[in-house]
Amino acid sequence: MLLALSTIHVAAADPTNAERLFTLKVGPLLKEKCDGCHGGDTEKIKGEFKTLTRDDLLKGGETKSDVLVPGDAKKSFIMTSVRWLDEDYEMPPKENDRLTKEQIQYLEEWIQAGAPWPDEARQEAIRVAEAKRKVTDEGVILKTSGGLSGEWTTRRYKPEDVWAFQPVVKPQLDLKPNENAIDHLIREKLAAAKVEPAPPADARSLIRRISFDLIGLPPTPEEVEAFVKTHAANASSAIAELTDRLLASPHYGERWAQHWLDVARYADTGGMSNDYERSNAWRYRDYVIRAFNNDKPYDQFVMEQIAGDELAANQEPGTKNSEQLIATSFLRMGPWDPAMVKNNEARQLYLDDVVNSVGQTFLATTMRCFKCHDHKFDPLPTKDYYRIYATFAGTQIAERPADFMPEENCEGFDEGRAHVQRLLDFAKAEEAKLVNKRETAARNWYAENKLPYKNEADRKDDPDEMKPIRHVGLSIEEQGQLKVREQDVWIWTRRLERYEPMVQSVYNGPDPKFLNARKLRMPDKVQANWKPQSHILTGGSLEAPGEEVGPGVLSALRVPVGSIETDPYLISEELSGRRLALAKWIVHPQNPLTARAIVNRIWQHHFGKPIAGNPNSFGVKGAKPTHPKLLDWLAADFVEHGWKIKRLHRMIISSQTYQQSTLHPQNEKLLNEDPNNDLFAHYPVRRLTAEEIRDAMLAITGELNPKLGGLPAMPEMNMEVALQPRMIQFSLAPAYQPSRTPEQRNRRSIYVYRVRGQADPFLEVFNQPMPNDSCEMRDAASVSPQAFTMMNSDLVTDRSIAFAVRLEKEAKTLEQQIDRAFELTFGRAPTIAEREKMAGYVIQMRAYHDGTTPKPVTYPTQITRSLVEEFSGQPFDYEEILPAYEKYVPDTKAADVAPGTRALADLCLALFNSHEFMHIY
């Protein structure tokens, strides 16, 4: 740095170099840091001081005239201001905007050289000459399609900041026989830091770690003991066999699909003011599970989600299935509802969401950052944003027909359909009563006024004097009730589509004239020759269209997508095929972002942290890779071997790095020198995720229903949350009703019904992310509500009782029950001290429960709701039925078991609350 500054000092003494210094450094600095307050609108100039010209600087402001003294930086007050040496004149005034030492040095050198300010023609000549020098001490220029200004287009970047935009280069490694490349590259950095790797983890820790990592469930006691034996005989062989067995388990797909759905923002409803159900979204969730279970090549997985409908259109007769069409539900995962929004604005909201989602998910690039202007830090011009926007400009959303496939689980359709039909019939009957009353009054009005009767639809546009008032014959309360019933009819009609062979999908065509999140259908005939017109939207505004753009890709990556020599980053203008071209470009082997992004995510879920710190954003402001050579080696190897994720799992799990203990002999040293475990010197302790906690409890109690796929499961939820009023547009959403039987309710958490406007309280408190935004990494913070939930919630209490019932069936004596409890929960036997302590606790709790009688739990089959009528502001009530509770089969409750079972359940509750159960070591 000192050498670089010295070079600038010498160079700046030359007038030509001083002009260059101003053009490339000082001028842009003044524009960025000063012109906001001291340029532009003359009425808003602060301190009567402008920075637009050299004369402005020489003139000074209302209090200082020596702002700039050419040739003498010490006498130039601007240097005092930018160094914050005068508390009354600290400039720029915000801490985050302060000049760096390097920027201050540039300003000082320029002043010492006489503060030359060349005219615009001279500056342009300097910029043109500089742009021809691709690499200098100042950084590199990355060629793009061009920014909105010449200065941005020729901006330089430090090579280490734009690492992700550089080609993936697989390092050549001198591996020892049977050495894992991961270990080689991790230990290379450990050796440089003079840190030894942690010793291997013990067999019991390893099987629990690998089981939760791959299938999200604990190993059974029998599996633990078998593994301990084989591990003692041959550790590497035992780990390989365990890994293969778990990767072949259908539960593998359930676990790893959850990671993907966090990023894709999976939910069963659309959010916003109505939060309408997306009744077939569950088919996308199951598609993702199948993709992981079948080890679908990742490049194919990507293409199907972006352009599955275009791929499906080219399927050969006799080979057609719905898989690829279902995959495009990815493009429907974001929150969206056009209610109270103009059509063109609703379309823009959808397209902006899709562009950003595709960028974050597949390219680790936050696209919204260059929607309104060229990216402030990355080589991403706003033109490229609107090229990708144009790629999706003809993409329309619709629920499309798609036959159910043999591998899809359609169990429960008849019962579910009957339940929804019951609710729909009730809503229609209540609506009909009110409509009949209104229309009877309307008929009377027409008769009194000697006019022919017209129904509501036909009279809607008549003059006021030619029709009765809008809600003729209805009281304020009845008017409110009618709105509720109309909304309920819409909701339950939509819910019936859950059982129909349809899919949340897209198609290519013109923008529809009418948008409604409640029901969108593909037209019978689509104008195939229609082409959208796309423009750069200045400031992101529809009202300020700028330069016209065609569909295209990110030019900074230097991966062509088309055959146009002058601009190989443009996609064909044809309506169909745009998304497929984009998808193929994303998975092009030379694309530097795609493979890096997915291997980084896979690594993250094995080690609790990624190699590159921001999995959704590889840009300049994202955290740099701790092991860039490792990331590139994994990315290159991943592509070379067919984009196979299971192979990557095997490589990671077979590494000594993954198999390390969580305990390190140099723990104190590492806490000080590597507190974030960036060296991966030991395996990190991690808390189970929300889904793992719930699923593990169900597995341990024996309640878990292991069936794959199908309709959303509705577990029991805190009754206050389930029945609480939840506002939607013009009404209240229907109450949450759980599935009727324990078998239906107690399924894997990935199948739990996800409502954007009503999070599951248990999963939410343990940091399940809201699906409105892509979640690159879950928060694992520990907060007090988690402890209250684990100790007091009905969900955990019910699991504890079920666990106690299982223990009583499988073991006779208290000591045997305690042993079995520890084996099921921790995968080990209790120590003598633990057994004695637990036995004493159970005996103590038996005495307590002998003197208490729990109250039976009752369930309502009907509730009264209160709401305020929209126009009058008057309150009204209405009845809501809850038929799920009419033949409800509850989980076993405290009132259903003997005092001894309740005492044993208290032991089970304590084990569920233990650190050992809640964490992976």
PDB file of N, CA, C and O in Angstrom, residues 225-279:
ATOM      1  N   GLU A 225     -25.963 -49.591  17.783  1.00  0.00           N
ATOM      2  CA  GLU A 225     -25.108 -50.677  18.266  1.00  0.00           C
ATOM      3  C   GLU A 225     -24.448 -51.419  17.108  1.00  0.00           C
ATOM      4  O   GLU A 225     -23.275 -51.803  17.190  1.00  0.00           O
ATOM      5  N   ALA A 226     -25.176 -51.613  16.024  1.00  0.00           N
ATOM      6  CA  ALA A 226     -24.593 -52.292  14.861  1.00  0.00           C
ATOM      7  C   ALA A 226     -23.456 -51.459  14.272  1.00  0.00           C
ATOM      8  O   ALA A 226     -22.406 -51.998  13.892  1.00  0.00           O
ATOM      9  N   PHE A 227     -23.646 -50.158  14.210  1.00  0.00           N
ATOM     10  CA  PHE A 227     -22.612 -49.282  13.659  1.00  0.00           C
ATOM     11  C   PHE A 227     -21.382 -49.247  14.558  1.00  0.00           C
ATOM     12  O   PHE A 227     -20.237 -49.247  14.068  1.00  0.00           O
ATOM     13  N   VAL A 228     -21.588 -49.189  15.854  1.00  0.00           N
ATOM     14  CA  VAL A 228     -20.456 -49.170  16.786  1.00  0.00           C
ATOM     15  C   VAL A 228     -19.575 -50.398  16.568  1.00  0.00           C
ATOM     16  O   VAL A 228     -18.337 -50.314  16.560  1.00  0.00           O
ATOM     17  N   LYS A 229     -20.196 -51.542  16.352  1.00  0.00           N
ATOM     18  CA  LYS A 229     -19.433 -52.779  16.129  1.00  0.00           C
ATOM     19  C   LYS A 229     -18.658 -52.713  14.814  1.00  0.00           C
ATOM     20  O   LYS A 229     -17.457 -53.022  14.764  1.00  0.00           O
ATOM     21  N   THR A 230     -19.332 -52.362  13.728  1.00  0.00           N
ATOM     22  CA  THR A 230     -18.652 -52.336  12.426  1.00  0.00           C
ATOM     23  C   THR A 230     -17.600 -51.232  12.379  1.00  0.00           C
ATOM     24  O   THR A 230     -16.555 -51.387  11.740  1.00  0.00           O
ATOM     25  N   HIS A 231     -17.846 -50.123  13.054  1.00  0.00           N
ATOM     26  CA  HIS A 231     -16.886 -49.020  13.089  1.00  0.00           C
ATOM     27  C   HIS A 231     -15.613 -49.450  13.810  1.00  0.00           C
ATOM     28  O   HIS A 231     -14.495 -49.082  13.410  1.00  0.00           O
ATOM     29  N   ALA A 232     -15.763 -50.220  14.859  1.00  0.00           N
ATOM     30  CA  ALA A 232     -14.591 -50.696  15.601  1.00  0.00           C
ATOM     31  C   ALA A 232     -13.742 -51.621  14.735  1.00  0.00           C
ATOM     32  O   ALA A 232     -12.507 -51.636  14.834  1.00  0.00           O
ATOM     33  N   ALA A 233     -14.398 -52.390  13.855  1.00  0.00           N
ATOM     34  CA  ALA A 233     -13.665 -53.325  12.996  1.00  0.00           C
ATOM     35  C   ALA A 233     -13.009 -52.607  11.825  1.00  0.00           C
ATOM     36  O   ALA A 233     -11.857 -52.882  11.475  1.00  0.00           O
ATOM     37  N   ASN A 234     -13.752 -51.669  11.184  1.00  0.00           N
ATOM     38  CA  ASN A 234     -13.216 -50.938  10.028  1.00  0.00           C
ATOM     39  C   ASN A 234     -13.996 -49.635   9.899  1.00  0.00           C
ATOM     40  O   ASN A 234     -15.106 -49.611   9.353  1.00  0.00           O
ATOM     41  N   ALA A 235     -13.432 -48.564  10.406  1.00  0.00           N
ATOM     42  CA  ALA A 235     -14.153 -47.292  10.501  1.00  0.00           C
ATOM     43  C   ALA A 235     -14.586 -46.764   9.141  1.00  0.00           C
ATOM     44  O   ALA A 235     -15.745 -46.389   8.940  1.00  0.00           O
ATOM     45  N   SER A 236     -13.666 -46.711   8.192  1.00  0.00           N
ATOM     46  CA  SER A 236     -14.002 -46.129   6.887  1.00  0.00           C
ATOM     47  C   SER A 236     -15.055 -46.958   6.163  1.00  0.00           C
ATOM     48  O   SER A 236     -15.976 -46.401   5.530  1.00  0.00           O
ATOM     49  N   SER A 237     -14.975 -48.282   6.262  1.00  0.00           N
ATOM     50  CA  SER A 237     -15.964 -49.140   5.627  1.00  0.00           C
ATOM     51  C   SER A 237     -17.335 -48.964   6.274  1.00  0.00           C
ATOM     52  O   SER A 237     -18.362 -48.898   5.584  1.00  0.00           O
ATOM     53  N   ALA A 238     -17.359 -48.858   7.599  1.00  0.00           N
ATOM     54  CA  ALA A 238     -18.627 -48.685   8.322  1.00  0.00           C
ATOM     55  C   ALA A 238     -19.289 -47.369   7.940  1.00  0.00           C
ATOM     56  O   ALA A 238     -20.512 -47.300   7.728  1.00  0.00           O
ATOM     57  N   ILE A 239     -18.490 -46.305   7.830  1.00  0.00           N
ATOM     58  CA  ILE A 239     -19.037 -44.990   7.477  1.00  0.00           C
ATOM     59  C   ILE A 239     -19.553 -45.000   6.045  1.00  0.00           C
ATOM     60  O   ILE A 239     -20.621 -44.444   5.750  1.00  0.00           O
ATOM     61  N   ALA A 240     -18.832 -45.638   5.148  1.00  0.00           N
ATOM     62  CA  ALA A 240     -19.273 -45.718   3.748  1.00  0.00           C
ATOM     63  C   ALA A 240     -20.584 -46.485   3.628  1.00  0.00           C
ATOM     64  O   ALA A 240     -21.502 -46.071   2.896  1.00  0.00           O
ATOM     65  N   GLU A 241     -20.705 -47.610   4.341  1.00  0.00           N
ATOM     66  CA  GLU A 241     -21.941 -48.394   4.299  1.00  0.00           C
ATOM     67  C   GLU A 241     -23.109 -47.619   4.887  1.00  0.00           C
ATOM     68  O   GLU A 241     -24.226 -47.649   4.353  1.00  0.00           O
ATOM     69  N   LEU A 242     -22.866 -46.922   5.978  1.00  0.00           N
ATOM     70  CA  LEU A 242     -23.920 -46.109   6.596  1.00  0.00           C
ATOM     71  C   LEU A 242     -24.368 -45.001   5.648  1.00  0.00           C
ATOM     72  O   LEU A 242     -25.573 -44.773   5.458  1.00  0.00           O
ATOM     73  N   THR A 243     -23.394 -44.353   5.030  1.00  0.00           N
ATOM     74  CA  THR A 243     -23.718 -43.266   4.098  1.00  0.00           C
ATOM     75  C   THR A 243     -24.556 -43.776   2.936  1.00  0.00           C
ATOM     76  O   THR A 243     -25.572 -43.169   2.571  1.00  0.00           O
ATOM     77  N   ASP A 244     -24.159 -44.898   2.359  1.00  0.00           N
ATOM     78  CA  ASP A 244     -24.905 -45.462   1.232  1.00  0.00           C
ATOM     79  C   ASP A 244     -26.327 -45.834   1.643  1.00  0.00           C
ATOM     80  O   ASP A 244     -27.292 -45.600   0.894  1.00  0.00           O
ATOM     81  N   ARG A 245     -26.463 -46.428   2.832  1.00  0.00           N
ATOM     82  CA  ARG A 245     -27.794 -46.842   3.293  1.00  0.00           C
ATOM     83  C   ARG A 245     -28.701 -45.628   3.479  1.00  0.00           C
ATOM     84  O   ARG A 245     -29.877 -45.639   3.065  1.00  0.00           O
ATOM     85  N   LEU A 246     -28.171 -44.568   4.059  1.00  0.00           N
ATOM     86  CA  LEU A 246     -28.992 -43.381   4.306  1.00  0.00           C
ATOM     87  C   LEU A 246     -29.296 -42.627   3.023  1.00  0.00           C
ATOM     88  O   LEU A 246     -30.404 -42.085   2.857  1.00  0.00           O
ATOM     89  N   LEU A 247     -28.353 -42.590   2.095  1.00  0.00           N
ATOM     90  CA  LEU A 247     -28.622 -41.931   0.810  1.00  0.00           C
ATOM     91  C   LEU A 247     -29.672 -42.700   0.004  1.00  0.00           C
ATOM     92  O   LEU A 247     -30.377 -42.111  -0.820  1.00  0.00           O
ATOM     93  N   ALA A 248     -29.782 -43.996   0.240  1.00  0.00           N
ATOM     94  CA  ALA A 248     -30.798 -44.811  -0.447  1.00  0.00           C
ATOM     95  C   ALA A 248     -32.155 -44.723   0.241  1.00  0.00           C
ATOM     96  O   ALA A 248     -33.169 -45.147  -0.327  1.00  0.00           O
ATOM     97  N   SER A 249     -32.195 -44.164   1.445  1.00  0.00           N
ATOM     98  CA  SER A 249     -33.461 -44.050   2.175  1.00  0.00           C
ATOM     99  C   SER A 249     -34.347 -42.980   1.545  1.00  0.00           C
ATOM    100  O   SER A 249     -33.864 -41.904   1.174  1.00  0.00           O
ATOM    101  N   PRO A 250     -35.646 -43.231   1.431  1.00  0.00           N
ATOM    102  CA  PRO A 250     -36.541 -42.185   0.901  1.00  0.00           C
ATOM    103  C   PRO A 250     -36.597 -40.955   1.802  1.00  0.00           C
ATOM    104  O   PRO A 250     -36.978 -39.877   1.363  1.00  0.00           O
ATOM    105  N   HIS A 251     -36.188 -41.129   3.063  1.00  0.00           N
ATOM    106  CA  HIS A 251     -36.188 -39.985   3.982  1.00  0.00           C
ATOM    107  C   HIS A 251     -35.062 -39.006   3.686  1.00  0.00           C
ATOM    108  O   HIS A 251     -35.096 -37.870   4.153  1.00  0.00           O
ATOM    109  N   TYR A 252     -34.067 -39.446   2.896  1.00  0.00           N
ATOM    110  CA  TYR A 252     -33.003 -38.527   2.471  1.00  0.00           C
ATOM    111  C   TYR A 252     -33.611 -37.361   1.680  1.00  0.00           C
ATOM    112  O   TYR A 252     -33.293 -36.195   1.917  1.00  0.00           O
ATOM    113  N   GLY A 253     -34.471 -37.687   0.730  1.00  0.00           N
ATOM    114  CA  GLY A 253     -35.082 -36.637  -0.088  1.00  0.00           C
ATOM    115  C   GLY A 253     -35.903 -35.675   0.739  1.00  0.00           C
ATOM    116  O   GLY A 253     -35.933 -34.466   0.466  1.00  0.00           O
ATOM    117  N   GLU A 254     -36.575 -36.189   1.777  1.00  0.00           N
ATOM    118  CA  GLU A 254     -37.368 -35.311   2.636  1.00  0.00           C
ATOM    119  C   GLU A 254     -36.479 -34.306   3.353  1.00  0.00           C
ATOM    120  O   GLU A 254     -36.842 -33.139   3.497  1.00  0.00           O
ATOM    121  N   ARG A 255     -35.326 -34.777   3.833  1.00  0.00           N
ATOM    122  CA  ARG A 255     -34.430 -33.879   4.560  1.00  0.00           C
ATOM    123  C   ARG A 255     -33.827 -32.826   3.659  1.00  0.00           C
ATOM    124  O   ARG A 255     -33.840 -31.632   3.968  1.00  0.00           O
ATOM    125  N   TRP A 256     -33.290 -33.257   2.507  1.00  0.00           N
ATOM    126  CA  TRP A 256     -32.578 -32.296   1.672  1.00  0.00           C
ATOM    127  C   TRP A 256     -33.507 -31.432   0.828  1.00  0.00           C
ATOM    128  O   TRP A 256     -33.145 -30.318   0.440  1.00  0.00           O
ATOM    129  N   ALA A 257     -34.712 -31.912   0.593  1.00  0.00           N
ATOM    130  CA  ALA A 257     -35.702 -31.040  -0.054  1.00  0.00           C
ATOM    131  C   ALA A 257     -36.020 -29.845   0.832  1.00  0.00           C
ATOM    132  O   ALA A 257     -36.261 -28.736   0.341  1.00  0.00           O
ATOM    133  N   GLN A 258     -36.022 -30.051   2.160  1.00  0.00           N
ATOM    134  CA  GLN A 258     -36.320 -28.937   3.065  1.00  0.00           C
ATOM    135  C   GLN A 258     -35.305 -27.813   2.906  1.00  0.00           C
ATOM    136  O   GLN A 258     -35.657 -26.626   2.924  1.00  0.00           O
ATOM    137  N   HIS A 259     -34.028 -28.164   2.743  1.00  0.00           N
ATOM    138  CA  HIS A 259     -33.011 -27.130   2.522  1.00  0.00           C
ATOM    139  C   HIS A 259     -33.330 -26.346   1.250  1.00  0.00           C
ATOM    140  O   HIS A 259     -33.222 -25.115   1.220  1.00  0.00           O
ATOM    141  N   TRP A 260     -33.708 -27.077   0.196  1.00  0.00           N
ATOM    142  CA  TRP A 260     -34.008 -26.412  -1.076  1.00  0.00           C
ATOM    143  C   TRP A 260     -35.254 -25.531  -0.955  1.00  0.00           C
ATOM    144  O   TRP A 260     -35.288 -24.412  -1.469  1.00  0.00           O
ATOM    145  N   LEU A 261     -36.265 -26.032  -0.273  1.00  0.00           N
ATOM    146  CA  LEU A 261     -37.518 -25.283  -0.158  1.00  0.00           C
ATOM    147  C   LEU A 261     -37.335 -24.007   0.645  1.00  0.00           C
ATOM    148  O   LEU A 261     -38.065 -23.029   0.446  1.00  0.00           O
ATOM    149  N   ASP A 262     -36.368 -23.978   1.570  1.00  0.00           N
ATOM    150  CA  ASP A 262     -36.036 -22.734   2.274  1.00  0.00           C
ATOM    151  C   ASP A 262     -35.595 -21.668   1.291  1.00  0.00           C
ATOM    152  O   ASP A 262     -35.970 -20.495   1.403  1.00  0.00           O
ATOM    153  N   VAL A 263     -34.772 -22.068   0.332  1.00  0.00           N
ATOM    154  CA  VAL A 263     -34.247 -21.130  -0.657  1.00  0.00           C
ATOM    155  C   VAL A 263     -35.335 -20.752  -1.665  1.00  0.00           C
ATOM    156  O   VAL A 263     -35.477 -19.591  -2.041  1.00  0.00           O
ATOM    157  N   ALA A 264     -36.123 -21.751  -2.072  1.00  0.00           N
ATOM    158  CA  ALA A 264     -37.161 -21.526  -3.093  1.00  0.00           C
ATOM    159  C   ALA A 264     -38.402 -20.828  -2.540  1.00  0.00           C
ATOM    160  O   ALA A 264     -39.252 -20.400  -3.302  1.00  0.00           O
ATOM    161  N   ARG A 265     -38.542 -20.748  -1.208  1.00  0.00           N
ATOM    162  CA  ARG A 265     -39.649 -20.050  -0.519  1.00  0.00           C
ATOM    163  C   ARG A 265     -40.967 -20.817  -0.620  1.00  0.00           C
ATOM    164  O   ARG A 265     -42.031 -20.234  -0.837  1.00  0.00           O
ATOM    165  N   TYR A 266     -40.906 -22.117  -0.420  1.00  0.00           N
ATOM    166  CA  TYR A 266     -42.115 -22.935  -0.543  1.00  0.00           C
ATOM    167  C   TYR A 266     -43.164 -22.546   0.498  1.00  0.00           C
ATOM    168  O   TYR A 266     -42.872 -22.371   1.680  1.00  0.00           O
ATOM    169  N   ALA A 267     -44.396 -22.439   0.042  1.00  0.00           N
ATOM    170  CA  ALA A 267     -45.553 -22.272   0.930  1.00  0.00           C
ATOM    171  C   ALA A 267     -46.775 -22.797   0.196  1.00  0.00           C
ATOM    172  O   ALA A 267     -46.787 -22.913  -1.034  1.00  0.00           O
ATOM    173  N   ASP A 268     -47.826 -23.099   0.964  1.00  0.00           N
ATOM    174  CA  ASP A 268     -49.068 -23.605   0.368  1.00  0.00           C
ATOM    175  C   ASP A 268     -50.068 -22.490   0.102  1.00  0.00           C
ATOM    176  O   ASP A 268     -51.163 -22.757  -0.404  1.00  0.00           O
ATOM    177  N   THR A 269     -49.718 -21.259   0.437  1.00  0.00           N
ATOM    178  CA  THR A 269     -50.598 -20.126   0.176  1.00  0.00           C
ATOM    179  C   THR A 269     -49.790 -19.008  -0.466  1.00  0.00           C
ATOM    180  O   THR A 269     -48.559 -18.997  -0.418  1.00  0.00           O
ATOM    181  N   GLY A 270     -50.509 -18.030  -1.047  1.00  0.00           N
ATOM    182  CA  GLY A 270     -49.860 -16.982  -1.823  1.00  0.00           C
ATOM    183  C   GLY A 270     -49.508 -15.736  -1.056  1.00  0.00           C
ATOM    184  O   GLY A 270     -48.854 -14.845  -1.594  1.00  0.00           O
ATOM    185  N   GLY A 271     -49.944 -15.648   0.212  1.00  0.00           N
ATOM    186  CA  GLY A 271     -49.610 -14.470   0.997  1.00  0.00           C
ATOM    187  C   GLY A 271     -50.403 -13.243   0.580  1.00  0.00           C
ATOM    188  O   GLY A 271     -51.452 -13.324  -0.061  1.00  0.00           O
ATOM    189  N   MET A 272     -49.912 -12.094   0.989  1.00  0.00           N
ATOM    190  CA  MET A 272     -50.517 -10.784   0.703  1.00  0.00           C
ATOM    191  C   MET A 272     -51.891 -10.683   1.379  1.00  0.00           C
ATOM    192  O   MET A 272     -52.175 -11.379   2.345  1.00  0.00           O
ATOM    193  N   SER A 273     -52.754  -9.821   0.852  1.00  0.00           N
ATOM    194  CA  SER A 273     -53.980  -9.475   1.571  1.00  0.00           C
ATOM    195  C   SER A 273     -54.990 -10.610   1.648  1.00  0.00           C
ATOM    196  O   SER A 273     -55.757 -10.704   2.607  1.00  0.00           O
ATOM    197  N   ASN A 274     -55.006 -11.500   0.647  1.00  0.00           N
ATOM    198  CA  ASN A 274     -55.974 -12.599   0.656  1.00  0.00           C
ATOM    199  C   ASN A 274     -55.379 -13.919   1.131  1.00  0.00           C
ATOM    200  O   ASN A 274     -56.097 -14.764   1.665  1.00  0.00           O
ATOM    201  N   ASP A 275     -54.101 -14.107   0.913  1.00  0.00           N
ATOM    202  CA  ASP A 275     -53.402 -15.341   1.300  1.00  0.00           C
ATOM    203  C   ASP A 275     -54.149 -16.583   0.784  1.00  0.00           C
ATOM    204  O   ASP A 275     -54.328 -17.564   1.505  1.00  0.00           O
ATOM    205  N   TYR A 276     -54.583 -16.508  -0.474  1.00  0.00           N
ATOM    206  CA  TYR A 276     -55.307 -17.636  -1.064  1.00  0.00           C
ATOM    207  C   TYR A 276     -54.424 -18.885  -1.131  1.00  0.00           C
ATOM    208  O   TYR A 276     -53.217 -18.791  -1.332  1.00  0.00           O
ATOM    209  N   GLU A 277     -55.059 -20.021  -0.998  1.00  0.00           N
ATOM    210  CA  GLU A 277     -54.320 -21.280  -1.090  1.00  0.00           C
ATOM    211  C   GLU A 277     -53.837 -21.505  -2.516  1.00  0.00           C
ATOM    212  O   GLU A 277     -54.556 -21.241  -3.481  1.00  0.00           O
ATOM    213  N   ARG A 278     -52.603 -21.989  -2.629  1.00  0.00           N
ATOM    214  CA  ARG A 278     -52.113 -22.512  -3.898  1.00  0.00           C
ATOM    215  C   ARG A 278     -52.283 -24.022  -3.804  1.00  0.00           C
ATOM    216  O   ARG A 278     -51.402 -24.748  -3.333  1.00  0.00           O
ATOM    217  N   SER A 279     -53.423 -24.438  -4.234  1.00  0.00           N
ATOM    218  CA  SER A 279     -53.938 -25.747  -3.839  1.00  0.00           C
ATOM    219  C   SER A 279     -53.106 -26.926  -4.310  1.00  0.00           C
ATOM    220  O   SER A 279     -53.222 -28.019  -3.771  1.00  0.00           O
TER     221      SER A 279
END
